[in-house]
XYZ file of C-alpha atoms in Angstrom:
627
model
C 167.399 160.207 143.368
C 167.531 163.810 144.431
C 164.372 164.263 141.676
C 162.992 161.349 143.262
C 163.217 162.751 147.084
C 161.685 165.838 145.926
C 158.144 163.981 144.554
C 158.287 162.267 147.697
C 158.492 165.485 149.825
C 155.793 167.184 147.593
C 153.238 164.634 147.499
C 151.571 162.564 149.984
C 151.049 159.587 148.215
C 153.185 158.363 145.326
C 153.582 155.200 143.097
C 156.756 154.505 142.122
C 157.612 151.706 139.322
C 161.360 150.343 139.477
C 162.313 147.583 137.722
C 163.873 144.780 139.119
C 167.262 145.306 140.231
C 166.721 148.784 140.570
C 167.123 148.706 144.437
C 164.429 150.340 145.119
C 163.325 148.510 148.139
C 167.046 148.619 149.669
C 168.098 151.966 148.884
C 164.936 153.959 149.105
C 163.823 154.010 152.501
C 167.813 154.856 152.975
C 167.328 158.199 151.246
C 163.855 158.927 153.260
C 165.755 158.060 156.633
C 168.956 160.509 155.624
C 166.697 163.361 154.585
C 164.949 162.840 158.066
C 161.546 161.503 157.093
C 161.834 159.216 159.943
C 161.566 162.133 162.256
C 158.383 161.833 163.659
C 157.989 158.317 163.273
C 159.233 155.066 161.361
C 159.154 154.318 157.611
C 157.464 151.188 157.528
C 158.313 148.862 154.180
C 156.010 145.811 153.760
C 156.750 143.111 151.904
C 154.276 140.134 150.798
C 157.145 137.218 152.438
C 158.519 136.869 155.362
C 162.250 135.869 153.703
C 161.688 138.952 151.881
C 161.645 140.948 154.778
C 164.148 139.034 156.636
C 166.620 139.220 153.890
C 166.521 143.145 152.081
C 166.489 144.039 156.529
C 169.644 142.411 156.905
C 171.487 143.838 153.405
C 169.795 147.577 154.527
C 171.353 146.849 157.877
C 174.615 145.880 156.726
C 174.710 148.970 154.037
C 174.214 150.841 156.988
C 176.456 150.012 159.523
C 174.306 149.073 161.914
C 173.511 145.715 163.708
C 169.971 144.439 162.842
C 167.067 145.462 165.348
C 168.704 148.455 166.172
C 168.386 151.278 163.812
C 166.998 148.656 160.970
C 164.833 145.322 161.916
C 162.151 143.403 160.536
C 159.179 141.786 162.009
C 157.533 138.998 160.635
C 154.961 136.732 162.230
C 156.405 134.505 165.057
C 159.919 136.374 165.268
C 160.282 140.437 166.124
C 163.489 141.651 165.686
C 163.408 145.468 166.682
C 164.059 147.667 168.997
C 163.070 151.594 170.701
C 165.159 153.145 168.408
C 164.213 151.065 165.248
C 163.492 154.066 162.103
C 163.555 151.258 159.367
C 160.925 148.736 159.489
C 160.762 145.703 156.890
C 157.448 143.702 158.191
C 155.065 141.134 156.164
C 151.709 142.929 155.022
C 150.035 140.388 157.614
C 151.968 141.827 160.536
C 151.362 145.516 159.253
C 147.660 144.615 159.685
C 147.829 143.058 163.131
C 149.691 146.313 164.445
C 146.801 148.278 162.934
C 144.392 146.059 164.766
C 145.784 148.372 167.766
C 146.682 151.031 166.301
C 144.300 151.619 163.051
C 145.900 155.276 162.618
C 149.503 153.563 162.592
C 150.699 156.804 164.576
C 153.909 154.873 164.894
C 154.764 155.570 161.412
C 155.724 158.546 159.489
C 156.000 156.905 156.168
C 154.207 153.597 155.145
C 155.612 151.759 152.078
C 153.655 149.125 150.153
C 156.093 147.730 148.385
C 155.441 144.458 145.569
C 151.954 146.087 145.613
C 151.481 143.991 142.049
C 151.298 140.680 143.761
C 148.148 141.750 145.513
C 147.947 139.286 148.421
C 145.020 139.139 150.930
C 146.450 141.172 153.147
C 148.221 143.997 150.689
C 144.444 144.698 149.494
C 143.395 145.042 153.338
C 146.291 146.945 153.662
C 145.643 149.530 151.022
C 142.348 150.488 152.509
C 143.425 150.387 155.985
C 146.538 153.178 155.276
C 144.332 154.697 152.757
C 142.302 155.598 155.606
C 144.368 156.137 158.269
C 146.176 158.950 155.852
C 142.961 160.394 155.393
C 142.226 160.485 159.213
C 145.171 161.493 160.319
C 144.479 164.533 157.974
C 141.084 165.518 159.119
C 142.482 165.496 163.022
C 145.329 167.753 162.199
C 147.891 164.785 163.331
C 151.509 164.058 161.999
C 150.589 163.310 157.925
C 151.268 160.271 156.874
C 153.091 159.897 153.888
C 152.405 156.614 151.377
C 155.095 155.063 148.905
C 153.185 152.353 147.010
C 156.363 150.767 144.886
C 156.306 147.538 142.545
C 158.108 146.353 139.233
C 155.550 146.131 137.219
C 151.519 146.828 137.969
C 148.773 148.279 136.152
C 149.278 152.047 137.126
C 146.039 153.562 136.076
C 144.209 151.258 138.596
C 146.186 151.898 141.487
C 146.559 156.224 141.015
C 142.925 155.787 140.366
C 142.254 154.004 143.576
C 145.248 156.315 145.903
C 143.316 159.485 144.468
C 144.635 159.903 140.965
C 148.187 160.139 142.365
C 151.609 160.963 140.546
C 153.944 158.112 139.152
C 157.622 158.059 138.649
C 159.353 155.872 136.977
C 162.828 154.403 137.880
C 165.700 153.423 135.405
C 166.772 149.724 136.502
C 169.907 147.674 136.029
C 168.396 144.778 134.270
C 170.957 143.226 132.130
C 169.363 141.134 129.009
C 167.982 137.282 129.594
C 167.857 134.691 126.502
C 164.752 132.710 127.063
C 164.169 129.200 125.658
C 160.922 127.812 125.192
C 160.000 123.779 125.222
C 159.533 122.325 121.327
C 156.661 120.328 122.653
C 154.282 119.875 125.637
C 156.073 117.970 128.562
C 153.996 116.087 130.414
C 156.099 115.896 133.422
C 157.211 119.660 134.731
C 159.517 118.693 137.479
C 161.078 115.339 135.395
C 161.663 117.777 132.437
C 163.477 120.742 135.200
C 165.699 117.920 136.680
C 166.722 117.146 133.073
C 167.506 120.816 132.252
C 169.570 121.043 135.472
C 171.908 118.524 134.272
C 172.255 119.362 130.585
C 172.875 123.107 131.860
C 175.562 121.405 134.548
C 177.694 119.584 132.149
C 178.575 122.703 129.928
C 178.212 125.634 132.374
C 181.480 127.470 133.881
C 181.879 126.729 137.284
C 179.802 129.440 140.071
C 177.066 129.935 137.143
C 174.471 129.204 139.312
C 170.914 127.704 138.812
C 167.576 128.926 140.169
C 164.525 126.240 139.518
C 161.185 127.590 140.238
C 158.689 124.591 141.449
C 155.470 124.362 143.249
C 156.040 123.397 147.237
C 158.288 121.566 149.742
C 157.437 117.806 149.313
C 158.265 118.382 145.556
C 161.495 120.253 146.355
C 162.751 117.768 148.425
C 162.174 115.057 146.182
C 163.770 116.829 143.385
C 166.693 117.878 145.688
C 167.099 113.893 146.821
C 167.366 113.202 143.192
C 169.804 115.851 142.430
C 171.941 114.926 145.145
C 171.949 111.632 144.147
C 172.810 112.104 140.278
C 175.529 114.651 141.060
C 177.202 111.596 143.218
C 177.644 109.832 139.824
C 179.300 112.727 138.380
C 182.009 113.586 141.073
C 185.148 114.444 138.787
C 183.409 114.721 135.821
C 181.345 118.333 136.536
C 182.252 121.264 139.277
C 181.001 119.904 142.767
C 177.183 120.447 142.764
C 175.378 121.612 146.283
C 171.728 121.945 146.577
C 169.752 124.681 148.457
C 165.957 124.115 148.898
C 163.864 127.644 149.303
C 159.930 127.431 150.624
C 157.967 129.822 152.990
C 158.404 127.269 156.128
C 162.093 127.187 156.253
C 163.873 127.990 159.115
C 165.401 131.914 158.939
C 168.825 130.139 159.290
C 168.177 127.782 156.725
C 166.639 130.024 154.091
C 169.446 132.915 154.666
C 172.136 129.947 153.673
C 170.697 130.386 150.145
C 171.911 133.832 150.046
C 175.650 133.141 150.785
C 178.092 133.651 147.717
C 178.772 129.961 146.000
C 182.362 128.955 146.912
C 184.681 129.343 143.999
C 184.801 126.343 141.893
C 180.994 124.772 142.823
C 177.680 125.427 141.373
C 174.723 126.295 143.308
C 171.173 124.688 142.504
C 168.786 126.828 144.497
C 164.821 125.064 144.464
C 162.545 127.222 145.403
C 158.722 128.080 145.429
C 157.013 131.408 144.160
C 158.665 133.080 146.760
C 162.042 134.181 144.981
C 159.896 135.247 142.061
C 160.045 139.386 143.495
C 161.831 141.147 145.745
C 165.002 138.845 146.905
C 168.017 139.025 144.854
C 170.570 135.560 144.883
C 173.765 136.621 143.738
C 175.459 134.198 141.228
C 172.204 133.191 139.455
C 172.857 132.531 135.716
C 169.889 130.175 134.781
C 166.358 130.156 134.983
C 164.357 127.135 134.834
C 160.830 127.781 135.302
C 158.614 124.965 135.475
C 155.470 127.421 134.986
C 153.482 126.309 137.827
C 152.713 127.370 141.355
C 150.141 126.374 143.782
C 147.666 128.038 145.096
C 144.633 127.751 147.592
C 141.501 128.471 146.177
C 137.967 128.776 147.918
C 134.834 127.401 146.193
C 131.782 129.570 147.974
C 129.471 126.850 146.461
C 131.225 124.021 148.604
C 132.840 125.895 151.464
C 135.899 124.086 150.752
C 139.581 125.465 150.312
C 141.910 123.677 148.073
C 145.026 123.674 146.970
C 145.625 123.323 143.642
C 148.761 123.257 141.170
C 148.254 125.579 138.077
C 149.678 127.703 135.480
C 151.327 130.753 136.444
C 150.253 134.220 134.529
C 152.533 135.954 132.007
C 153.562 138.470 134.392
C 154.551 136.056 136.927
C 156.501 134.490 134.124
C 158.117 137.737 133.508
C 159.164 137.927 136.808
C 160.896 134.612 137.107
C 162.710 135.722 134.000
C 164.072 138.480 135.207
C 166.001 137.033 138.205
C 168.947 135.843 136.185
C 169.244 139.582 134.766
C 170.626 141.206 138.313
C 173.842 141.127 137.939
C 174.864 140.024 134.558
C 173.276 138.931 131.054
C 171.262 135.090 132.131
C 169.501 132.838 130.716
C 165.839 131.261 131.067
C 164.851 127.776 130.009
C 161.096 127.364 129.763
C 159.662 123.941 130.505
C 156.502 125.495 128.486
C 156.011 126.194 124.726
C 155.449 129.466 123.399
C 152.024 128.602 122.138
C 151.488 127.316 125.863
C 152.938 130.780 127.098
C 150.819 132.809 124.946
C 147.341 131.321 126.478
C 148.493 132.436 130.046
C 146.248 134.374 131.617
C 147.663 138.604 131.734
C 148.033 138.990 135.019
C 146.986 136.672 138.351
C 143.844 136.925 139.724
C 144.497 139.214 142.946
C 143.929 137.087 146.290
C 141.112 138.320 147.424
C 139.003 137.263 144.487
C 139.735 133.560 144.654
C 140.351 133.412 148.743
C 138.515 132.748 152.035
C 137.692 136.010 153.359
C 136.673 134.694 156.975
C 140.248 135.680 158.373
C 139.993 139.252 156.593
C 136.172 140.253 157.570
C 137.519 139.360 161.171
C 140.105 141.517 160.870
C 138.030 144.156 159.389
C 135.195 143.984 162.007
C 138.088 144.225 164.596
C 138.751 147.622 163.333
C 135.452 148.302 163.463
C 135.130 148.485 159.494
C 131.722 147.125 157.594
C 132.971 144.726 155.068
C 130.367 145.345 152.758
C 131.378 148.983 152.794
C 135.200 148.722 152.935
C 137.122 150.642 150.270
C 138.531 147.350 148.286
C 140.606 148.142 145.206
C 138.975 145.265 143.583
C 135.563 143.861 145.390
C 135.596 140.390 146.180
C 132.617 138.344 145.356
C 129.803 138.838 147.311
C 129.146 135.072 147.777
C 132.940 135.292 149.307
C 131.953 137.894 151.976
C 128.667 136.529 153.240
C 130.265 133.372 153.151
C 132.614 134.625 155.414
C 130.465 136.427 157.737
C 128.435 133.372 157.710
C 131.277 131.079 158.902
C 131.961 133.712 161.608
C 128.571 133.565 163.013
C 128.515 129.444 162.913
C 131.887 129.694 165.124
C 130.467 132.356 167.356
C 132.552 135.237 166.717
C 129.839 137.185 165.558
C 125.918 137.340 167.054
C 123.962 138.250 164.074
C 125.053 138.299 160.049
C 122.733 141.035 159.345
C 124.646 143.808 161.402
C 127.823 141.782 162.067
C 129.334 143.067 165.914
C 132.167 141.020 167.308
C 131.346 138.838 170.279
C 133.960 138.216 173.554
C 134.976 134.860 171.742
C 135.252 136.834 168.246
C 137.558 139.657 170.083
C 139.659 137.004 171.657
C 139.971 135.018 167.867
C 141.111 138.194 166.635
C 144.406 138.106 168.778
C 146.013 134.695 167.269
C 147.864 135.424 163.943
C 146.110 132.087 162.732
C 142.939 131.013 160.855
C 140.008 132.026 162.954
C 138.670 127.888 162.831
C 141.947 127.672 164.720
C 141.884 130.097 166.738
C 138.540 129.040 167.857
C 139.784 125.320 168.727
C 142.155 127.092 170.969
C 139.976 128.767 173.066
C 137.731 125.818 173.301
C 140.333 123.658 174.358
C 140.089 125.409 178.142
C 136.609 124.145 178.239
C 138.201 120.322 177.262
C 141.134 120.268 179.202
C 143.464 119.998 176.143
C 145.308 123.332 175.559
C 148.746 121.931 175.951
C 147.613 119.140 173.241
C 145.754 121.704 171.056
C 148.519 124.345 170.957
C 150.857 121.244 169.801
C 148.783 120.112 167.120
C 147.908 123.778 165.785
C 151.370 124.891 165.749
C 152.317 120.876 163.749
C 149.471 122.301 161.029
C 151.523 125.896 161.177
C 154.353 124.739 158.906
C 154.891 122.217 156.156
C 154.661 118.435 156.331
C 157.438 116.829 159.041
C 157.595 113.354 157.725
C 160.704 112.826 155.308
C 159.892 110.028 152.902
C 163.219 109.612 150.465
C 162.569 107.303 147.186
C 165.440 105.317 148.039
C 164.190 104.695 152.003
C 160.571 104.415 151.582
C 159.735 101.045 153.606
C 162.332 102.060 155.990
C 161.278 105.240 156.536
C 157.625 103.931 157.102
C 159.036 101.578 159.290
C 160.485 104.224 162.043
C 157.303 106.690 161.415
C 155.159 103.828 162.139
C 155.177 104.066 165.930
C 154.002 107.349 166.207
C 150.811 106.541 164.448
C 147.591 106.652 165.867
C 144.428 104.842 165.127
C 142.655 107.771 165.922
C 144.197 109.939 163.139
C 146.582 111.950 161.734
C 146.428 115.205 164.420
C 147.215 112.715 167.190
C 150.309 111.091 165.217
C 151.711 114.796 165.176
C 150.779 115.058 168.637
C 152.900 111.469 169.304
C 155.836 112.812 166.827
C 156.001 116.559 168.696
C 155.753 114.838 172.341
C 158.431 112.264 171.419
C 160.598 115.199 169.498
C 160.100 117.659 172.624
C 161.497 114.921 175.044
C 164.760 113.941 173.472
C 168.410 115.573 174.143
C 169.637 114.756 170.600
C 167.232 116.175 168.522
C 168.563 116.530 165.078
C 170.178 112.893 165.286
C 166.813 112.100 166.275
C 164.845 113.007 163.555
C 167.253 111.619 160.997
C 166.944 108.072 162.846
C 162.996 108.385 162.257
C 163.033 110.569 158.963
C 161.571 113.258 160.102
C 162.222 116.937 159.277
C 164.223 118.941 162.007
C 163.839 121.711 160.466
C 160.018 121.464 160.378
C 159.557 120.157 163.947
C 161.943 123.144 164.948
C 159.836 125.581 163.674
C 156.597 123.890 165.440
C 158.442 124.501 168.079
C 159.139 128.310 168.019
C 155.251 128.595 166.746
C 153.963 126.550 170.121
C 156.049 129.335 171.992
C 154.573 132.142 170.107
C 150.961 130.356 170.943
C 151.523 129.797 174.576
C 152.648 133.430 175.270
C 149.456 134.540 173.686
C 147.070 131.935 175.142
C 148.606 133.484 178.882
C 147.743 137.272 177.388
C 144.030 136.114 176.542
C 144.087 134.673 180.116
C 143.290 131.398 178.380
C 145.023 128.756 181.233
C 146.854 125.225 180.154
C 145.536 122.038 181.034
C 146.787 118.693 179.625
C 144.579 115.769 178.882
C 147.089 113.424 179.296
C 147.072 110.092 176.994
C 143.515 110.699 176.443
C 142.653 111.608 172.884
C 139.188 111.728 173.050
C 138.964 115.747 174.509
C 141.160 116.404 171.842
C 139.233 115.108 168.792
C 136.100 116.555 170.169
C 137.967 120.099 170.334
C 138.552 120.052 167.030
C 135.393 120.087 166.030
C 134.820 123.527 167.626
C 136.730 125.030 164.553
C 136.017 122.885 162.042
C 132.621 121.127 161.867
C 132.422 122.481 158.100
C 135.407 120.052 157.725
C 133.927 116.565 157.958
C 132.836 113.511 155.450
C 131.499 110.508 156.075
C 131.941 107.226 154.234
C 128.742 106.503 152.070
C 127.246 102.750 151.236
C 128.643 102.361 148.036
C 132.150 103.097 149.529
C 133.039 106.591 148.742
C 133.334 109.407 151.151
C 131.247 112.635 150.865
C 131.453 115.970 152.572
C 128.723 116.371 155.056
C 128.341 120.140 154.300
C 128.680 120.519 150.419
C 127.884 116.491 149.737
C 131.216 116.238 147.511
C 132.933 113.399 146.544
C 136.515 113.063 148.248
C 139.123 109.970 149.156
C 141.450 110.029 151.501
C 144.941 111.016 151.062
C 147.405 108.226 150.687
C 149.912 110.314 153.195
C 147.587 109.885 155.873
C 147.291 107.152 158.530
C 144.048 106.562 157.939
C 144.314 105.863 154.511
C 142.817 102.479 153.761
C 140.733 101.843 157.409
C 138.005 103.140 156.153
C 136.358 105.179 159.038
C 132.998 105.822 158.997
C 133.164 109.793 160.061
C 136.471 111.944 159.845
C 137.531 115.288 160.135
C 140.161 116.907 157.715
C 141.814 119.872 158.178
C 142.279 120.442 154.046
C 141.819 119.330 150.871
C 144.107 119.277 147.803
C 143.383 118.508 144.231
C 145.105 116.327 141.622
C 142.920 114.743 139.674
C 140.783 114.041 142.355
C 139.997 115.507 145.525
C 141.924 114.555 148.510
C 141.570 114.643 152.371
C 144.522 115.139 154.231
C 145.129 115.807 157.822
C 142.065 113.768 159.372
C 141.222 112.697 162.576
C 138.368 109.928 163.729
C 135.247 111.136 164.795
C 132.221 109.703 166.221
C 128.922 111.559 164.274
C 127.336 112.029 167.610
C 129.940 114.386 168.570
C 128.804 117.005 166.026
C 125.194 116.510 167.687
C 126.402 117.460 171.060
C 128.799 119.766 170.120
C 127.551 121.712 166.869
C 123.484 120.925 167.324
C 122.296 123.836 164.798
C 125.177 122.929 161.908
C 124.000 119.034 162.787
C 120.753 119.914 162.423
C 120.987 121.352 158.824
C 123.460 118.596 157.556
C 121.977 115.397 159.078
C 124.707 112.396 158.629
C 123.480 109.475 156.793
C 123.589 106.063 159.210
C 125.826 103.605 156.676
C 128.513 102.223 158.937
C 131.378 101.238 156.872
């Protein structure tokens, strides 16, 4: 470490590769806060996930001493937890970004870190360009230096020296003990029916506190799967250790997701379900097995349609890697692969870095809010072209931007750049003053925030439709979560509550703690509240503000098309509206199986997009077949 300290205090940038379990992300910024790096400012670690960040604060806290938000705390978005005399700061990329919105020099920090660099999110790429630059600047102006730590378990190191300014690497020795890894005999069809099987055959033999990771694709499929462990591991009760099941997804309550990290009483076995997001960074003591089910979803954006979706796919061999490794922390693990090896080997390398396969529209707002040309940004990889002017184009149509030849941010496009959300959102918010729905608008917005609230067990499906039921609306599926949130927000006994109409607690508490977040920011853009009442009509029409690029209309021979990309979609069976047949909707996205699939619509009358959007109605003119 002492070598180590010395690179850092000779150069000012450095990569440093550590494998997993080598604690560099813990013990690192330690060493740079006891040799006084921290002097003149903080040492800022990012981290691509909010539990990340959440969790390694905590453990760096509690190596320290020190109660968290003091001299350690993290900030992710929707929750700050620091203080004056913070020196160690674990933050998402995302919220590294928004602070150099007002600060693009970051003068608050002496040493950035950009840690996981290899996952190369969205924001991560902004970010590299953004510190990249502010280093540079601070430089020419003769200001405190800033010093840049860019730190990841595995990455292709000749592209990112290259891009830093051909800078040093050092490697770190790790403590990763060996993993056996298991490979299918033959192609399973079903990935999450052949991990539930795994679980159990693994169960029956294992020691007792040998604990089980399973990595899966999102939170409706995790709870399924946790429903039908729970409800197996009933039958078993004296046969096997006592079984207890921890879920693990992005929109989990802090609380909720930390529980995953406790040490397994002695005697159980932990099952711990989680999404891509335990792949890096977070170590789970106790974890024995792997089972990887070798998917993950991920939203895609089609420049030729204008659509996002969200798609399940196959992981890349690194990412595979990675899953691997996290039952070698603490002692020799194993790794059962629901894939063959033949499968395995046509992987794709590495995973196609964010910004290749996103919408931009969020980051070219971000970038023109620094005052940064996106085509002339320093990008370590350059999206697509069709991406960016696809993005500026989408600005313009929403009014953030005048003109998409020399793209200058309007007053709405300045106040867009404030929310932490999807600028179509934030747009709909600042409408809403001009339709008297703000309270209603911040509800739905902060509903759409987090993952799905309804709670649909196998077992309970009729009677769980039966208590939803009354919160549906005929007009759609933004005014049922409207109904749900009003009906949530006005009842004493909340949790018992939700369990009497199956819906998730957890989920409507963090739509809760978003709408806060929303409402605080809505009175700092001086944007006031107003309520529409039972009136849903303002509402609908509001919507449409943000996302007019979002509608389909129901053709003669039965089949719905999207008015701006004429693609052929069906609605979701999850939403109300499934089966009415409406003649125009809204959706907010659109997911693919083996078809493509509308979810989160509302009714809208075509007219609306006259009065509303004229020049986008103009140039996508909605055929007259009433359903």
């Amino acid at each position: 470490m002492i070598r180590l300290l010395a690179e850092i205090h000779k150069y000012s940038s450095l990569i440093v590769i550590g494998e997993t379990g080598s604690g560099k992300t813990t013990q690192i910024p330690q060493f740079m806060h006891e040799v006084k790096l921290d002097r003149d400012g903080m040492i800022g670690v990012t981290q691509p996930r909010r539990v990340a960040a959440m969790t390694i604060s905590q453990r760096v806290a509690q190596e320290m001493n020190t109660t968290l938000g003091e001299l350690v705390g993290y900030s992710v978005r929707f929750e700050d937890v620091t203080s004056k005399c913070t020196k160690l700061k674990y933050l998402t990329d995302g919220m590294l970004l928004r602070e150099a919105l007002l600060d693009p020099l970051l003068l608050s920090y002496s040493v950035i870190v950009l840690d996981e660099a290899h996952e190369r999110t969205v924001h991560t790429d902004i970010l590299f360009g953004v510190v990249k630059q502010a280093q540079k600047f601070r430089t020419e102006r003769n200001l405190k230096p800033l010093k840049i730590l860019v730190m990841s378990a595995t990455m292709d190191v000749d592209h990112f020296s290259h891009y830093f300014g051909n800078i040093p690497v050092v490697y770190l020795e790790g403590r990763q003990y060996p993993v056996q890894v298991f490979h299918a005999i033959k192609t399973q069809e079903d990935y999450a029916f052949s991990c539930l099987v795994t679980i159990f055959q693994i169960h029956k033999d294992a020691p007792p506190n040998w604990d089980i990771l399973v990595f899966l694709t999102g939170q409706e499929e995790i709870e399924a799967m946790a429903y039908n462990i729970r409800l197996i591991s009933k039958d078993l009760e004296g046969k096997c250790v006592p079984l207890k099941v921890y879920p693990l997804y992005s929109s989990l309550p802090s609380h909720m997701q930390l529980d995953v990290f406790r040490p397994t009483a002695p005697g159980m076995r932990k099952v711990i379900l989680s999404t891509n997001i335990a792949e890096t960074s977070v170590t789970i003591s106790g974890i024995k097995y792997i089972i990887d089910s070798g998917m993950v979803k991920n939203r895609s954006h089609h420049p030729g349609t204008g659509l996002d979706v969200l798609k399940v796919q196959r992981i890349s061999q690194a990412q595979a890697w990675q899953r691997t490794g996290r039952a070698g922390r603490e002692s020799p693990g194993f790794c059962y692969r629901t894939y063959t090896h033949q499968e395995f080997d046509s992987f794709r390398k590495n995973p196609i870095p964010e910004i290749q396969r996103c919408n931009l529209t969020s980051v070219v707002l971000q970038l023109l809010t620094l005052g940064i040309n996106p085509a002339s940004f320093d990008f370590m990889d350059k999206p697509p072209v069709e991406y960016v002017d696809g993005a500026i184009e989408q600005l313009k149509q929403l009014g953030a931007i005048e003109s998409t030849v020399s793209p200058k941010l309007t007053a709405t496009g300045h106040l867009m750049a404030q929310f932490p959300l999807d600028p179509r959102y934030s747009k709909i918010i600042i409408s809403a003053k001009d339709y008297n729905c703000v309270q209603e608008i911040l509800t739905i917005v902060a509903m759409l925030s987090g993952e799905s609230v309804f709670v649909n067990p196998p077992a309970k499906r009729e009677k769980a439709v039966a208590a939803q039921n009354k919160f549906y609306s005929t007009a759609g599926d933004h005014i049922t979560l409207l109904n749900i949130y009003r009906n949530y927000n006005n009842v004493a006994q909340k949790k018992i509550w939700c369990q009497d109409n199956f819906l998730n607690s957890r989920n409507l508490q963090y739509a809760s703690k978003v709408r806060t977040q929303l409402s605080e920011l809505c009175e700092r853009c001086k944007v006031p509240m107003s309520s529409c009442g039972q009136d849903t009509e303002p509402v609908r029409k509001c919507l449409i503000t943000g996302l007019f690029m979002n509608v389909a209309e129901l053709q003669r021979e039965k089949k719905y098309v999207t008015v701006g990309s004429k693609q052929v979609v069906s609605i979701h069976p999850s939403s109300v509206l499934f089966g009415s047949r409406p003649h125009c909707v809204l959706f907010t996205e659109v997911v693919q199986t083996g078809r493509c699939y509308l979810r989160q619509l509302s009714l809208i009358d075509p007219q609306w997009l006259t009065d509303i959007v004229p020049e986008y109605a103009r140039k996508h003119r909605l055929t007259s077949y009433a359903s």
